[in-house]
Tab-separated table of N, CA and C in Angstrom:
chain	number	residue	atom	x	y	z
H	1	UNK	N	18.623	-0.276	-1.106
H	1	UNK	CA	18.334	1.023	-0.554
H	1	UNK	C	19.305	1.249	0.602
H	2	UNK	N	20.096	2.282	0.493
H	2	UNK	CA	21.051	2.609	1.552
H	2	UNK	C	20.387	3.535	2.549
H	3	UNK	N	20.434	3.155	3.796
H	3	UNK	CA	19.859	3.988	4.848
H	3	UNK	C	20.956	4.428	5.792
H	4	UNK	N	20.969	5.690	6.070
H	4	UNK	CA	21.916	6.248	7.026
H	4	UNK	C	21.150	6.668	8.260
H	5	UNK	N	21.794	6.582	9.390
H	5	UNK	CA	21.191	7.123	10.597
H	5	UNK	C	21.461	8.622	10.562
H	6	UNK	N	20.540	9.345	9.953
H	6	UNK	CA	20.748	10.773	9.740
H	6	UNK	C	20.803	11.549	11.045
H	7	UNK	N	20.067	11.086	12.046
H	7	UNK	CA	20.060	11.835	13.305
H	7	UNK	C	21.427	11.799	13.970
H	8	UNK	N	22.177	10.710	13.768
H	8	UNK	CA	23.534	10.641	14.329
H	8	UNK	C	24.499	11.483	13.503
H	9	UNK	N	24.245	11.557	12.201
H	9	UNK	CA	25.155	12.284	11.311
H	9	UNK	C	24.942	13.792	11.370
H	10	UNK	N	23.708	14.201	11.581
H	10	UNK	CA	23.410	15.636	11.578
H	10	UNK	C	22.701	15.986	12.875
H	11	UNK	N	23.293	16.862	13.633
H	11	UNK	CA	22.645	17.392	14.828
H	11	UNK	C	23.108	18.833	14.995
H	12	UNK	N	22.627	19.476	16.015
H	12	UNK	CA	22.938	20.900	16.183
H	12	UNK	C	24.439	21.151	16.239
H	13	UNK	N	25.196	20.281	16.895
H	13	UNK	CA	26.650	20.473	16.989
H	13	UNK	C	27.297	20.355	15.617
H	14	UNK	N	26.900	19.364	14.853
H	14	UNK	CA	27.457	19.188	13.509
H	14	UNK	C	27.073	20.348	12.601
H	15	UNK	N	25.840	20.778	12.712
H	15	UNK	CA	25.401	21.895	11.882
H	15	UNK	C	26.220	23.139	12.195
H	16	UNK	N	26.514	23.344	13.452
H	16	UNK	CA	27.311	24.508	13.846
H	16	UNK	C	28.705	24.483	13.247
H	17	UNK	N	29.243	23.303	12.999
H	17	UNK	CA	30.575	23.180	12.400
H	17	UNK	C	30.567	23.363	10.892
H	18	UNK	N	29.443	23.074	10.246
H	18	UNK	CA	29.423	23.100	8.783
H	18	UNK	C	28.579	24.218	8.193
H	19	UNK	N	27.529	24.620	8.876
H	19	UNK	CA	26.626	25.641	8.351
H	19	UNK	C	26.966	26.977	8.991
H	20	UNK	N	27.299	27.938	8.140
H	20	UNK	CA	27.718	29.245	8.660
H	20	UNK	C	26.725	30.369	8.370
H	21	UNK	N	25.773	30.111	7.459
H	21	UNK	CA	24.812	31.168	7.114
H	21	UNK	C	23.409	30.570	7.009
H	22	UNK	N	22.436	31.464	7.024
H	22	UNK	CA	21.047	31.029	6.861
H	22	UNK	C	20.844	30.395	5.486
H	23	UNK	N	21.549	30.886	4.480
H	23	UNK	CA	21.440	30.333	3.126
H	23	UNK	C	21.933	28.889	3.086
H	24	UNK	N	23.060	28.626	3.767
H	24	UNK	CA	23.578	27.257	3.816
H	24	UNK	C	22.604	26.343	4.561
H	25	UNK	N	22.030	26.857	5.641
H	25	UNK	CA	21.054	26.071	6.390
H	25	UNK	C	19.830	25.785	5.518
H	26	UNK	N	19.403	26.789	4.766
H	26	UNK	CA	18.249	26.591	3.883
H	26	UNK	C	18.556	25.514	2.842
H	27	UNK	N	19.775	25.469	2.349
H	27	UNK	CA	20.164	24.425	1.385
H	27	UNK	C	20.069	23.039	2.012
H	28	UNK	N	20.538	22.923	3.259
H	28	UNK	CA	20.443	21.642	3.972
H	28	UNK	C	18.973	21.261	4.150
H	29	UNK	N	18.165	22.220	4.559
H	29	UNK	CA	16.733	21.972	4.760
H	29	UNK	C	16.076	21.561	3.446
H	30	UNK	N	16.427	22.239	2.357
H	30	UNK	CA	15.852	21.903	1.052
H	30	UNK	C	16.184	20.466	0.645
H	31	UNK	N	17.424	20.065	0.847
H	31	UNK	CA	17.824	18.698	0.499
H	31	UNK	C	17.108	17.674	1.377
H	32	UNK	N	17.017	17.951	2.657
H	32	UNK	CA	16.313	17.040	3.560
H	32	UNK	C	14.827	16.960	3.210
H	33	UNK	N	14.267	18.089	2.833
H	33	UNK	CA	12.857	18.108	2.435
H	33	UNK	C	12.653	17.235	1.199
H	34	UNK	N	13.572	17.305	0.239
H	34	UNK	CA	13.468	16.475	-0.964
H	34	UNK	C	13.530	14.986	-0.613
H	35	UNK	N	14.428	14.633	0.305
H	35	UNK	CA	14.534	13.236	0.753
H	35	UNK	C	13.235	12.816	1.434
H	36	UNK	N	12.709	13.687	2.283
H	36	UNK	CA	11.466	13.405	3.004
H	36	UNK	C	10.309	13.193	2.030
H	37	UNK	N	10.183	14.084	1.058
H	37	UNK	CA	9.091	13.979	0.088
H	37	UNK	C	9.213	12.717	-0.753
H	38	UNK	N	10.435	12.378	-1.179
H	38	UNK	CA	10.640	11.167	-1.978
H	38	UNK	C	10.272	9.921	-1.170
H	39	UNK	N	10.682	9.880	0.093
H	39	UNK	CA	10.346	8.742	0.962
H	39	UNK	C	8.840	8.646	1.160
H	40	UNK	N	8.205	9.773	1.403
H	40	UNK	CA	6.758	9.785	1.630
H	40	UNK	C	6.003	9.296	0.400
H	41	UNK	N	6.410	9.765	-0.764
H	41	UNK	CA	5.742	9.378	-2.001
H	41	UNK	C	5.909	7.882	-2.264
H	42	UNK	N	7.123	7.392	-2.153
H	42	UNK	CA	7.390	5.974	-2.418
H	42	UNK	C	6.637	5.098	-1.414
H	43	UNK	N	6.640	5.501	-0.149
H	43	UNK	CA	5.912	4.756	0.889
H	43	UNK	C	4.428	4.704	0.547
H	44	UNK	N	3.873	5.828	0.141
H	44	UNK	CA	2.462	5.904	-0.231
H	44	UNK	C	2.162	4.972	-1.407
H	45	UNK	N	3.054	4.959	-2.411
H	45	UNK	CA	2.852	4.091	-3.572
H	45	UNK	C	2.823	2.621	-3.165
H	46	UNK	N	3.754	2.217	-2.303
H	46	UNK	CA	3.771	0.830	-1.834
H	46	UNK	C	2.499	0.505	-1.061
H	47	UNK	N	2.075	1.415	-0.201
H	47	UNK	CA	0.886	1.167	0.611
H	47	UNK	C	-0.362	1.036	-0.257
H	48	UNK	N	-0.503	1.915	-1.258
H	48	UNK	CA	-1.674	1.859	-2.137
H	48	UNK	C	-1.666	0.579	-2.964
H	49	UNK	N	-0.499	0.216	-3.500
H	49	UNK	CA	-0.400	-1.011	-4.300
H	49	UNK	C	-0.776	-2.227	-3.467
H	50	UNK	N	-0.291	-2.288	-2.251
H	50	UNK	CA	-0.603	-3.426	-1.382
H	50	UNK	C	-2.080	-3.447	-1.008
H	51	UNK	N	-2.640	-2.277	-0.770
H	51	UNK	CA	-4.057	-2.188	-0.431
H	51	UNK	C	-4.908	-2.671	-1.600
H	52	UNK	N	-4.517	-2.273	-2.835
H	52	UNK	CA	-5.264	-2.696	-4.017
H	52	UNK	C	-5.209	-4.212	-4.196
H	53	UNK	N	-4.052	-4.817	-3.918
H	53	UNK	CA	-3.928	-6.274	-4.040
H	53	UNK	C	-4.812	-6.972	-3.016
H	54	UNK	N	-4.845	-6.444	-1.808
H	54	UNK	CA	-5.696	-7.036	-0.770
H	54	UNK	C	-7.168	-6.915	-1.154
H	55	UNK	N	-7.554	-5.749	-1.697
H	55	UNK	CA	-8.937	-5.550	-2.132
H	55	UNK	C	-9.299	-6.522	-3.251
H	56	UNK	N	-8.358	-6.740	-4.181
H	56	UNK	CA	-8.595	-7.649	-5.294
H	56	UNK	C	-8.845	-9.070	-4.794
H	57	UNK	N	-8.033	-9.525	-3.865
H	57	UNK	CA	-8.231	-10.863	-3.294
H	57	UNK	C	-9.587	-10.969	-2.600
H	58	UNK	N	-9.911	-9.943	-1.832
H	58	UNK	CA	-11.176	-9.940	-1.104
H	58	UNK	C	-12.359	-9.962	-2.071
H	59	UNK	N	-12.279	-9.160	-3.146
H	59	UNK	CA	-13.358	-9.117	-4.132
H	59	UNK	C	-13.522	-10.463	-4.831
H	60	UNK	N	-12.401	-11.114	-5.145
H	60	UNK	CA	-12.487	-12.423	-5.800
H	60	UNK	C	-13.131	-13.453	-4.879
H	61	UNK	N	-12.782	-13.391	-3.596
H	61	UNK	CA	-13.389	-14.325	-2.638
H	61	UNK	C	-14.897	-14.094	-2.546
H	62	UNK	N	-15.292	-12.831	-2.462
H	62	UNK	CA	-16.719	-12.505	-2.385
H	62	UNK	C	-17.439	-12.957	-3.647
H	63	UNK	N	-16.794	-12.786	-4.794
H	63	UNK	CA	-17.383	-13.184	-6.064
H	63	UNK	C	-17.588	-14.698	-6.120
H	64	UNK	N	-16.603	-15.452	-5.659
H	64	UNK	CA	-16.729	-16.915	-5.631
H	64	UNK	C	-17.888	-17.327	-4.728
H	65	UNK	N	-18.013	-16.670	-3.599
H	65	UNK	CA	-19.110	-16.980	-2.666
H	65	UNK	C	-20.461	-16.685	-3.318
H	66	UNK	N	-20.560	-15.551	-4.030
H	66	UNK	CA	-21.809	-15.199	-4.714
H	66	UNK	C	-22.156	-16.221	-5.798
H	67	UNK	N	-21.168	-16.620	-6.575
H	67	UNK	CA	-21.404	-17.599	-7.645
H	67	UNK	C	-21.838	-18.935	-7.047
H	68	UNK	N	-21.173	-19.343	-5.974
H	68	UNK	CA	-21.537	-20.601	-5.317
H	68	UNK	C	-22.973	-20.539	-4.798
H	69	UNK	N	-23.371	-19.378	-4.302
H	69	UNK	CA	-24.741	-19.203	-3.815
H	69	UNK	C	-25.747	-19.376	-4.961
H	70	UNK	N	-25.434	-18.823	-6.138
H	70	UNK	CA	-26.310	-18.990	-7.309
H	70	UNK	C	-26.405	-20.468	-7.692
H	71	UNK	N	-25.273	-21.154	-7.655
H	71	UNK	CA	-25.271	-22.582	-7.984
H	71	UNK	C	-26.137	-23.365	-6.998
H	72	UNK	N	-26.037	-23.019	-5.735
H	72	UNK	CA	-26.836	-23.703	-4.709
H	72	UNK	C	-28.331	-23.492	-4.949
H	73	UNK	N	-28.714	-22.263	-5.313
H	73	UNK	CA	-30.127	-21.982	-5.604
H	73	UNK	C	-30.593	-22.790	-6.810
H	74	UNK	N	-29.751	-22.818	-7.858
H	74	UNK	CA	-30.107	-23.596	-9.045
H	74	UNK	C	-30.290	-25.072	-8.698
H	75	UNK	N	-29.412	-25.592	-7.860
H	75	UNK	CA	-29.500	-26.998	-7.458
H	75	UNK	C	-30.796	-27.256	-6.686
H	76	UNK	N	-31.182	-26.313	-5.836
H	76	UNK	CA	-32.458	-26.450	-5.114
H	76	UNK	C	-33.633	-26.501	-6.092
H	77	UNK	N	-33.600	-25.621	-7.111
H	77	UNK	CA	-34.665	-25.625	-8.121
H	77	UNK	C	-34.672	-26.946	-8.886
H	78	UNK	N	-33.478	-27.412	-9.269
H	78	UNK	CA	-33.378	-28.674	-10.012
H	78	UNK	C	-34.002	-29.803	-9.204
H	79	UNK	N	-33.678	-29.854	-7.926
H	79	UNK	CA	-34.206	-30.913	-7.057
H	79	UNK	C	-35.714	-30.784	-6.836
H	80	UNK	N	-36.232	-29.563	-6.917
H	80	UNK	CA	-37.659	-29.337	-6.678
H	80	UNK	C	-38.500	-29.588	-7.931
H	81	UNK	N	-37.872	-29.516	-9.098
H	81	UNK	CA	-38.622	-29.677	-10.347
H	81	UNK	C	-38.848	-31.154	-10.672
H	82	UNK	N	-39.938	-31.388	-11.367
H	82	UNK	CA	-40.246	-32.752	-11.823
H	82	UNK	C	-39.385	-33.059	-13.043
H	83	UNK	N	-38.609	-34.152	-13.006
H	83	UNK	CA	-37.701	-34.459	-14.112
H	83	UNK	C	-38.404	-34.714	-15.447
H	84	UNK	N	-39.641	-35.130	-15.416
H	84	UNK	CA	-40.357	-35.413	-16.661
H	84	UNK	C	-40.988	-34.140	-17.209
H	85	UNK	N	-41.723	-33.439	-16.361
H	85	UNK	CA	-42.446	-32.249	-16.811
H	85	UNK	C	-41.521	-31.050	-17.047
H	86	UNK	N	-40.416	-30.966	-16.329
H	86	UNK	CA	-39.542	-29.788	-16.406
H	86	UNK	C	-38.132	-30.145	-16.896
H	87	UNK	N	-38.042	-31.111	-17.767
H	87	UNK	CA	-36.728	-31.572	-18.246
H	87	UNK	C	-35.942	-30.436	-18.904
H	88	UNK	N	-36.627	-29.605	-19.665
H	88	UNK	CA	-35.941	-28.499	-20.354
H	88	UNK	C	-35.426	-27.465	-19.346
H	89	UNK	N	-36.240	-27.139	-18.359
H	89	UNK	CA	-35.820	-26.189	-17.315
H	89	UNK	C	-34.638	-26.745	-16.526
H	90	UNK	N	-34.685	-28.036	-16.226
H	90	UNK	CA	-33.586	-28.668	-15.492
H	90	UNK	C	-32.304	-28.610	-16.315
H	91	UNK	N	-32.416	-28.880	-17.612
H	91	UNK	CA	-31.234	-28.833	-18.489
H	91	UNK	C	-30.653	-27.421	-18.527
H	92	UNK	N	-31.533	-26.413	-18.593
H	92	UNK	CA	-31.061	-25.015	-18.597
H	92	UNK	C	-30.328	-24.680	-17.298
H	93	UNK	N	-30.899	-25.094	-16.178
H	93	UNK	CA	-30.270	-24.815	-14.882
H	93	UNK	C	-28.945	-25.568	-14.732
H	94	UNK	N	-28.901	-26.804	-15.213
H	94	UNK	CA	-27.643	-27.561	-15.157
H	94	UNK	C	-26.577	-26.916	-16.039
H	95	UNK	N	-27.015	-26.421	-17.204
H	95	UNK	CA	-26.078	-25.717	-18.097
H	95	UNK	C	-25.560	-24.437	-17.422
H	96	UNK	N	-26.464	-23.708	-16.780
H	96	UNK	CA	-26.051	-22.490	-16.064
H	96	UNK	C	-25.077	-22.835	-14.934
H	97	UNK	N	-25.346	-23.912	-14.213
H	97	UNK	CA	-24.436	-24.339	-13.146
H	97	UNK	C	-23.059	-24.694	-13.698
H	98	UNK	N	-23.026	-25.321	-14.866
H	98	UNK	CA	-21.735	-25.664	-15.480
H	98	UNK	C	-20.954	-24.391	-15.812
H	99	UNK	N	-21.659	-23.382	-16.338
H	99	UNK	CA	-20.992	-22.100	-16.634
H	99	UNK	C	-20.513	-21.432	-15.350
H	100	UNK	N	-21.332	-21.470	-14.325
H	100	UNK	CA	-20.948	-20.879	-13.041
H	100	UNK	C	-19.739	-21.608	-12.449
H	101	UNK	N	-19.699	-22.928	-12.606
H	101	UNK	CA	-18.560	-23.700	-12.105
H	101	UNK	C	-17.275	-23.272	-12.818
H	102	UNK	N	-17.364	-23.002	-14.125
H	102	UNK	CA	-16.189	-22.513	-14.872
H	102	UNK	C	-15.752	-21.141	-14.368
H	103	UNK	N	-16.731	-20.293	-14.044
H	103	UNK	CA	-16.393	-18.974	-13.494
H	103	UNK	C	-15.655	-19.120	-12.168
H	104	UNK	N	-16.124	-20.024	-11.336
H	104	UNK	CA	-15.452	-20.256	-10.046
H	104	UNK	C	-14.031	-20.734	-10.285
H	105	UNK	N	-13.868	-21.665	-11.207
H	105	UNK	CA	-12.528	-22.189	-11.505
H	105	UNK	C	-11.602	-21.068	-11.977
H	106	UNK	N	-12.107	-20.211	-12.886
H	106	UNK	CA	-11.297	-19.086	-13.375
H	106	UNK	C	-10.894	-18.163	-12.233
H	107	UNK	N	-11.831	-17.854	-11.360
H	107	UNK	CA	-11.534	-16.952	-10.239
H	107	UNK	C	-10.566	-17.592	-9.250
H	108	UNK	N	-10.698	-18.894	-9.030
H	108	UNK	CA	-9.767	-19.580	-8.134
H	108	UNK	C	-8.354	-19.579	-8.716
H	109	UNK	N	-8.245	-19.790	-10.031
H	109	UNK	CA	-6.925	-19.747	-10.671
H	109	UNK	C	-6.328	-18.345	-10.576
H	110	UNK	N	-7.174	-17.329	-10.759
H	110	UNK	CA	-6.697	-15.949	-10.630
H	110	UNK	C	-6.244	-15.670	-9.202
H	111	UNK	N	-6.964	-16.231	-8.235
H	111	UNK	CA	-6.566	-16.044	-6.833
H	111	UNK	C	-5.234	-16.726	-6.553
H	112	UNK	N	-5.026	-17.899	-7.141
H	112	UNK	CA	-3.754	-18.594	-6.948
H	112	UNK	C	-2.607	-17.779	-7.527
H	113	UNK	N	-2.840	-17.175	-8.692
H	113	UNK	CA	-1.821	-16.315	-9.299
H	113	UNK	C	-1.549	-15.121	-8.403
H	114	UNK	N	-2.614	-14.521	-7.885
H	114	UNK	CA	-2.464	-13.381	-6.988
H	114	UNK	C	-1.750	-13.810	-5.709
H	115	UNK	N	-2.094	-14.982	-5.221
H	115	UNK	CA	-1.440	-15.481	-4.007
H	115	UNK	C	0.044	-15.704	-4.236
H	116	UNK	N	0.401	-16.106	-5.451
H	116	UNK	CA	1.817	-16.307	-5.767
H	116	UNK	C	2.576	-14.986	-5.698
H	117	UNK	N	1.880	-13.896	-5.948
H	117	UNK	CA	2.552	-12.594	-5.875
H	117	UNK	C	2.525	-12.018	-4.454
H	118	UNK	N	2.032	-12.792	-3.498
H	118	UNK	CA	1.988	-12.332	-2.104
H	118	UNK	C	3.380	-12.036	-1.565
H	119	UNK	N	4.380	-12.801	-2.031
H	119	UNK	CA	5.742	-12.568	-1.570
H	119	UNK	C	6.177	-11.149	-1.921
H	120	UNK	N	5.843	-10.715	-3.138
H	120	UNK	CA	6.178	-9.347	-3.538
H	120	UNK	C	5.403	-8.348	-2.677
H	121	UNK	N	4.169	-8.666	-2.366
H	121	UNK	CA	3.368	-7.791	-1.508
H	121	UNK	C	4.008	-7.660	-0.131
H	122	UNK	N	4.470	-8.775	0.409
H	122	UNK	CA	5.133	-8.749	1.719
H	122	UNK	C	6.412	-7.927	1.633
H	123	UNK	N	7.180	-8.139	0.567
H	123	UNK	CA	8.417	-7.393	0.357
H	123	UNK	C	8.126	-5.895	0.264
H	124	UNK	N	7.086	-5.536	-0.487
H	124	UNK	CA	6.718	-4.126	-0.621
H	124	UNK	C	6.237	-3.547	0.706
H	125	UNK	N	5.572	-4.349	1.521
H	125	UNK	CA	5.145	-3.885	2.848
H	125	UNK	C	6.353	-3.575	3.720
H	126	UNK	N	7.368	-4.422	3.618
H	126	UNK	CA	8.600	-4.177	4.376
H	126	UNK	C	9.268	-2.903	3.885
H	127	UNK	N	9.304	-2.713	2.569
H	127	UNK	CA	9.885	-1.485	2.011
H	127	UNK	C	9.143	-0.255	2.538
H	128	UNK	N	7.817	-0.347	2.590
H	128	UNK	CA	7.015	0.776	3.087
H	128	UNK	C	7.356	1.079	4.539
H	129	UNK	N	7.553	0.048	5.340
H	129	UNK	CA	7.920	0.254	6.746
H	129	UNK	C	9.302	0.890	6.871
H	130	UNK	N	10.242	0.453	6.043
H	130	UNK	CA	11.590	1.044	6.056
H	130	UNK	C	11.507	2.516	5.673
H	131	UNK	N	10.697	2.813	4.666
H	131	UNK	CA	10.537	4.209	4.252
H	131	UNK	C	9.868	5.038	5.343
H	132	UNK	N	8.962	4.432	6.093
H	132	UNK	CA	8.312	5.135	7.204
H	132	UNK	C	9.349	5.521	8.259
H	133	UNK	N	10.271	4.598	8.542
H	133	UNK	CA	11.343	4.875	9.508
H	133	UNK	C	12.253	5.978	8.973
H	134	UNK	N	12.601	5.876	7.691
H	134	UNK	CA	13.461	6.900	7.088
H	134	UNK	C	12.779	8.264	7.141
H	135	UNK	N	11.503	8.278	6.846
H	135	UNK	CA	10.721	9.510	6.889
H	135	UNK	C	10.780	10.132	8.289
H	136	UNK	N	10.609	9.314	9.312
H	136	UNK	CA	10.648	9.805	10.695
H	136	UNK	C	12.034	10.340	11.044
H	137	UNK	N	13.080	9.654	10.588
H	137	UNK	CA	14.439	10.120	10.871
H	137	UNK	C	14.723	11.451	10.194
H	138	UNK	N	14.280	11.585	8.957
H	138	UNK	CA	14.498	12.851	8.249
H	138	UNK	C	13.762	13.974	8.965
H	139	UNK	N	12.556	13.704	9.450
H	139	UNK	CA	11.817	14.727	10.203
H	139	UNK	C	12.573	15.141	11.462
H	140	UNK	N	13.167	14.173	12.155
H	140	UNK	CA	13.958	14.495	13.352
H	140	UNK	C	15.143	15.387	12.995
H	141	UNK	N	15.800	15.076	11.901
H	141	UNK	CA	16.946	15.887	11.473
H	141	UNK	C	16.477	17.277	11.076
H	142	UNK	N	15.340	17.353	10.397
H	142	UNK	CA	14.798	18.664	10.040
H	142	UNK	C	14.489	19.476	11.294
H	143	UNK	N	13.952	18.848	12.302
H	143	UNK	CA	13.664	19.560	13.553
H	143	UNK	C	14.950	20.077	14.191
H	144	UNK	N	16.013	19.279	14.111
H	144	UNK	CA	17.329	19.736	14.593
H	144	UNK	C	17.775	20.966	13.808
H	145	UNK	N	17.587	20.902	12.491
H	145	UNK	CA	17.999	22.024	11.645
H	145	UNK	C	17.171	23.271	11.960
H	146	UNK	N	15.868	23.097	12.140
H	146	UNK	CA	15.018	24.240	12.481
H	146	UNK	C	15.420	24.828	13.829
H	147	UNK	N	15.677	23.967	14.778
H	147	UNK	CA	16.097	24.412	16.107
H	147	UNK	C	17.419	25.170	16.024
H	148	UNK	N	18.348	24.642	15.254
H	148	UNK	CA	19.633	25.307	15.080
H	148	UNK	C	19.434	26.690	14.465
H	149	UNK	N	18.595	26.768	13.431
H	149	UNK	CA	18.322	28.056	12.790
H	149	UNK	C	17.674	29.039	13.747
H	150	UNK	N	16.730	28.550	14.547
H	150	UNK	CA	16.072	29.412	15.537
H	150	UNK	C	17.080	29.941	16.553
H	151	UNK	N	17.980	29.064	17.005
H	151	UNK	CA	18.999	29.477	17.980
H	151	UNK	C	19.959	30.505	17.396
H	152	UNK	N	20.180	30.441	16.092
H	152	UNK	CA	21.058	31.410	15.435
H	152	UNK	C	20.311	32.702	15.091
H	153	UNK	N	18.984	32.658	15.211
H	153	UNK	CA	18.185	33.830	14.866
H	153	UNK	C	17.961	33.952	13.365
H	154	UNK	N	18.134	32.859	12.645
H	154	UNK	CA	17.969	32.872	11.198
H	154	UNK	C	16.533	32.525	10.820
H	155	UNK	N	16.072	33.149	9.766
H	155	UNK	CA	14.745	32.856	9.243
H	155	UNK	C	14.898	31.925	8.035
H	156	UNK	N	14.280	30.760	8.115
H	156	UNK	CA	14.346	29.803	7.003
H	156	UNK	C	12.943	29.341	6.657
H	157	UNK	N	12.773	28.885	5.430
H	157	UNK	CA	11.493	28.342	4.991
H	157	UNK	C	11.384	26.912	5.512
H	158	UNK	N	10.401	26.662	6.374
H	158	UNK	CA	10.264	25.321	6.952
H	158	UNK	C	9.274	24.449	6.180
H	159	UNK	N	8.655	24.998	5.134
H	159	UNK	CA	7.714	24.258	4.289
H	159	UNK	C	6.591	23.613	5.097
H	160	UNK	N	6.308	24.162	6.252
H	160	UNK	CA	5.267	23.602	7.103
H	160	UNK	C	5.689	22.338	7.833
H	161	UNK	N	6.956	21.962	7.744
H	161	UNK	CA	7.430	20.726	8.368
H	161	UNK	C	7.774	20.894	9.842
H	162	UNK	N	7.844	22.128	10.312
H	162	UNK	CA	8.145	22.353	11.731
H	162	UNK	C	7.061	21.760	12.619
H	163	UNK	N	5.853	21.767	12.119
H	163	UNK	CA	4.719	21.322	12.927
H	163	UNK	C	4.319	19.875	12.663
H	164	UNK	N	5.039	19.181	11.791
H	164	UNK	CA	4.694	17.785	11.467
H	164	UNK	C	5.150	16.880	12.581
């Protein structure tokens, strides 16, 4: 991703040298708006994807805790039951615990896989931060363009970005 310091490249003095009409200024504003919207959208996508991954990890952890709690309750029942009189109930609870243990193992393996993708999550978080900076720079340049247009007495469509 190539990033330019747009605020250094475009300012009121530069605009005065290159933009001679309100139509030309509107073209510059339109292009900057497109860059701003693309950055905002991509940043949002990265943020949502990262948030979903964090939620997934959290849900898996909560699920493992819930399953472990069920196993603990079953173990308490097993210990409380008479091995002779309740042998069938004990066998059922032990079988259920074995199934629950497999569920925990599956969820732990899924968490390890998700954890392996943490590097991509970190990378995407950095990309989102870079896009946030780019977004802010484009807004600064747009404000310069709006100010230049106002000083020239030109009316341009600001797409509501003047107040952002």
